[in-house]
Amino acid sequence: MFSLHGARDGCTNRKEAMNKLSANIFGAPSDTAVAMRLIRGLTGNDAISREEWRNLYRHTVGSEYSAHQYLMKHLTGRHYSETDSIKLWNGILHHKIELTCALDRDPGFFVAALDYLSNKSPKNNGADYILVAEDVLIRCMEMSLLDGLTGLFNRNAAMKMMEKTIEGVRRKNGCFALLMMDVDDFSEINSEFGHIGGDEVLVQIAHIIGQSMRGMDIVGRYGGDEFLALLPDADSNVAIEVAERIRRAVESDVFKEKQVTISIGVAVFEANGVSMKEYIQVADEMLYKVKNNAKNSVLISSIYRNTPPLVK
């Protein structure tokens, strides 16, 4: 794991240190411009959707933290006082406008924050803003890989990692399993507890899923209340064992004084060159069947079985 201190060795100024830091994180040449080339290609223009911004404000309701504090926490991963949060946010926002005019395109908040903080005098209020800029870089990297709510891999990152893993399984003539998971009656949970309550349920279930996986497994949030997991080198028995472990853990937990259940579609394959989309389609079909049959169950379609069994 790199450290900022290592990145600063032999550097004569903050910009040089940030360039070297960027090279350590992204593997880019150390003379690459810090802000634009690295982060634009990694996260796109912004990496924060309008819905995510609204969620940040929504979570401030009844909280001890203000909207500005949540915004700065989202950008840097650090907590600031209300006064410092407003000051930093206004500085970043103004700098974003300047960059937009200079570049004739919107660079996004992460890029603006990185460029603003990496060039800000560390003598200002005694703060070493290069440390904060490092946090912004790490947040950019995390935002490109992780789901902002659950902390699991986001869909794009999970799919890419799964494709690479399947290719490795294919070279060994092995097999693997896909688990497509969906929270039962999630719309009712949202109706009863609101979207914030629904988010809390998703976070708790994501934690259970993550804790139930083997060390080699890959799990991500597929979208909404759906989760996708890849189990390399897993036959039907292993796949059922993991899926049942998840199902039982969710069923036995209590979410806001309410029992919540999960349905899981499982498919076991030989890595034979079929596309990722086709693999997922089979697991999704199993999930669809179990959702329309019993819910709170596991349904598996296996290369080793002709008849998909229902497990509960």
Coordinates of C-alpha atoms in Angstrom, one line a residue, residues 10-202:
G10 CA 12.4 13.8 -3.5
C11 CA 9.6 16.2 -4.5
T12 CA 10.2 19.9 -4.5
N13 CA 6.7 21.2 -4.5
R14 CA 3.1 20.1 -4.0
K15 CA 2.3 19.8 -7.7
E16 CA 5.2 17.4 -8.2
A17 CA 4.2 15.5 -5.1
M18 CA 0.6 15.1 -6.4
N19 CA 1.9 14.0 -9.8
K20 CA 4.0 11.3 -8.2
L21 CA 1.1 10.4 -5.9
S22 CA -1.2 10.0 -9.0
A23 CA 1.4 7.8 -10.6
N24 CA 1.5 5.6 -7.5
I25 CA -2.3 5.2 -7.5
F26 CA -3.0 4.9 -11.2
G27 CA 0.2 3.7 -12.7
A28 CA 0.4 6.8 -14.9
P29 CA 3.6 8.6 -15.9
S30 CA 4.8 10.9 -13.0
D31 CA 4.8 13.9 -15.3
T32 CA 1.1 13.5 -16.2
A33 CA -1.1 16.5 -15.3
V34 CA -2.7 15.8 -12.0
A35 CA -6.3 16.7 -12.4
M36 CA -7.6 16.2 -15.9
R37 CA -6.1 13.2 -17.6
L38 CA -6.2 10.8 -14.7
I39 CA -9.6 11.3 -13.2
R40 CA -11.5 12.2 -16.3
G41 CA -10.8 8.8 -17.8
L42 CA -11.5 7.0 -14.6
T43 CA -14.7 8.5 -13.4
G44 CA -16.2 10.4 -16.4
N45 CA -17.2 14.0 -16.0
D46 CA -18.6 13.9 -12.5
A47 CA -19.0 10.4 -10.9
I48 CA -21.9 11.8 -8.8
S49 CA -25.4 11.7 -10.3
R50 CA -28.1 14.1 -9.5
E51 CA -29.9 11.4 -7.5
E52 CA -26.8 10.8 -5.4
W53 CA -26.5 14.6 -4.7
R54 CA -30.2 14.5 -3.6
N55 CA -29.5 11.5 -1.4
L56 CA -26.7 13.4 0.3
Y57 CA -29.1 16.2 1.2
R58 CA -31.8 13.8 2.2
H59 CA -29.6 12.0 4.7
T60 CA -29.0 15.3 6.5
V61 CA -32.6 15.4 7.7
G62 CA -32.6 14.9 11.5
S63 CA -28.8 14.5 11.4
E64 CA -26.2 16.3 13.4
Y65 CA -24.3 17.1 10.2
S66 CA -25.2 19.7 7.7
A67 CA -25.6 19.3 3.9
H68 CA -22.2 21.0 3.4
Q69 CA -20.5 18.6 5.8
Y70 CA -22.0 15.7 4.0
L71 CA -20.9 17.0 0.6
M72 CA -17.3 17.4 1.8
K73 CA -17.4 14.0 3.5
H74 CA -18.5 12.5 0.1
L75 CA -15.8 14.3 -1.8
T76 CA -12.9 13.7 0.6
G77 CA -13.9 11.0 3.0
R78 CA -13.2 13.4 5.9
H79 CA -15.4 15.2 8.4
Y80 CA -15.1 19.0 8.7
S81 CA -16.8 21.6 10.9
E82 CA -19.7 23.5 9.3
T83 CA -17.6 26.6 8.8
D84 CA -14.7 24.8 7.1
S85 CA -17.1 22.7 5.0
I86 CA -18.8 25.8 3.7
K87 CA -15.5 27.5 3.0
L88 CA -14.0 24.5 1.2
W89 CA -17.2 23.8 -0.7
N90 CA -17.5 27.4 -1.9
G91 CA -13.8 27.3 -3.0
I92 CA -14.3 24.1 -4.9
L93 CA -17.5 25.3 -6.5
H94 CA -15.9 28.5 -7.6
H95 CA -12.8 26.6 -8.9
K96 CA -15.1 24.3 -10.9
I97 CA -16.7 27.3 -12.6
E98 CA -13.2 28.6 -13.5
L99 CA -12.1 25.2 -14.9
T100 CA -15.3 24.9 -16.9
C101 CA -14.7 28.3 -18.5
A102 CA -11.0 27.5 -19.2
L103 CA -11.6 24.0 -20.6
D104 CA -14.9 24.7 -22.3
R105 CA -16.3 21.6 -20.6
D106 CA -17.5 20.6 -17.1
P107 CA -14.7 18.7 -15.4
G108 CA -16.9 17.5 -12.6
F109 CA -16.7 18.0 -8.8
F110 CA -14.0 15.4 -8.1
V111 CA -11.6 16.9 -10.6
A112 CA -12.3 20.4 -9.4
A113 CA -11.8 19.3 -5.8
L114 CA -8.6 17.5 -6.6
D115 CA -7.1 20.4 -8.6
Y116 CA -8.3 23.0 -6.0
L117 CA -7.0 21.2 -3.0
S118 CA -3.7 20.1 -4.5
N119 CA -2.8 23.7 -5.3
K120 CA -4.2 25.3 -2.1
S121 CA -1.5 26.6 0.3
P122 CA -1.0 24.2 3.1
K123 CA -0.3 27.2 5.3
N124 CA -3.9 28.2 5.2
N125 CA -5.3 27.6 8.7
G126 CA -2.4 25.2 9.3
A127 CA -4.1 22.5 7.1
D128 CA -2.0 20.3 4.8
Y129 CA -4.3 20.2 1.9
I130 CA -2.2 17.7 -0.1
L131 CA -3.4 15.1 2.4
V132 CA -7.0 16.1 1.6
A133 CA -6.2 15.9 -2.1
E134 CA -4.9 12.4 -1.6
D135 CA -8.2 11.5 0.0
V136 CA -10.0 12.9 -3.1
L137 CA -7.8 10.8 -5.4
I138 CA -8.7 7.7 -3.3
R139 CA -12.3 8.6 -3.3
C140 CA -12.2 9.0 -7.1
M141 CA -10.8 5.5 -7.3
E142 CA -13.4 4.1 -4.9
M143 CA -16.2 5.8 -6.8
S144 CA -15.1 4.1 -10.0
L145 CA -15.2 0.7 -8.3
L146 CA -17.7 0.8 -5.4
D147 CA -21.4 1.2 -5.0
G148 CA -21.9 4.5 -3.1
L149 CA -24.6 3.0 -0.8
T150 CA -23.6 -0.5 0.1
G151 CA -19.8 -0.4 -0.4
L152 CA -19.9 -3.5 -2.6
F153 CA -18.5 -3.4 -6.1
N154 CA -20.7 -1.4 -8.4
R155 CA -22.2 -3.1 -11.5
N156 CA -19.5 -2.1 -14.0
A157 CA -16.6 -3.0 -11.7
A158 CA -18.2 -6.3 -10.7
M159 CA -18.8 -7.3 -14.3
K160 CA -15.3 -6.5 -15.4
M161 CA -13.8 -8.4 -12.5
M162 CA -16.1 -11.4 -13.1
E163 CA -15.2 -11.6 -16.8
K164 CA -11.5 -11.7 -15.9
T165 CA -12.1 -14.3 -13.3
I166 CA -14.2 -16.5 -15.6
E167 CA -11.4 -16.3 -18.2
G168 CA -9.0 -17.7 -15.6
V169 CA -11.5 -20.5 -14.7
R170 CA -11.8 -21.2 -18.5
R171 CA -8.0 -21.7 -18.8
K172 CA -8.2 -24.3 -16.1
N173 CA -11.2 -26.0 -17.7
G174 CA -13.0 -25.3 -14.4
C175 CA -16.5 -24.4 -13.4
F176 CA -18.1 -21.5 -11.5
A177 CA -21.4 -20.4 -10.1
L178 CA -23.4 -17.2 -10.4
L179 CA -25.8 -16.0 -7.7
M180 CA -28.5 -13.5 -8.6
M181 CA -30.1 -12.2 -5.4
D182 CA -33.2 -10.0 -4.9
V183 CA -34.8 -8.7 -1.7
D184 CA -38.4 -10.0 -1.4
D185 CA -41.1 -7.3 -1.4
F186 CA -38.7 -4.5 -1.3
S187 CA -41.3 -2.0 -2.6
E188 CA -43.3 -2.7 0.6
I189 CA -40.2 -2.0 2.7
N190 CA -39.8 1.4 1.0
S191 CA -43.5 2.1 1.5
E192 CA -43.4 1.3 5.2
F193 CA -40.1 2.8 6.2
G194 CA -39.4 5.3 3.4
H195 CA -36.4 5.3 1.0
I196 CA -33.9 6.0 3.8
G197 CA -35.2 3.0 5.7
G198 CA -35.0 1.0 2.5
D199 CA -31.4 2.1 2.0
E200 CA -30.6 0.9 5.5
V201 CA -32.0 -2.5 4.7
L202 CA -29.9 -2.7 1.6

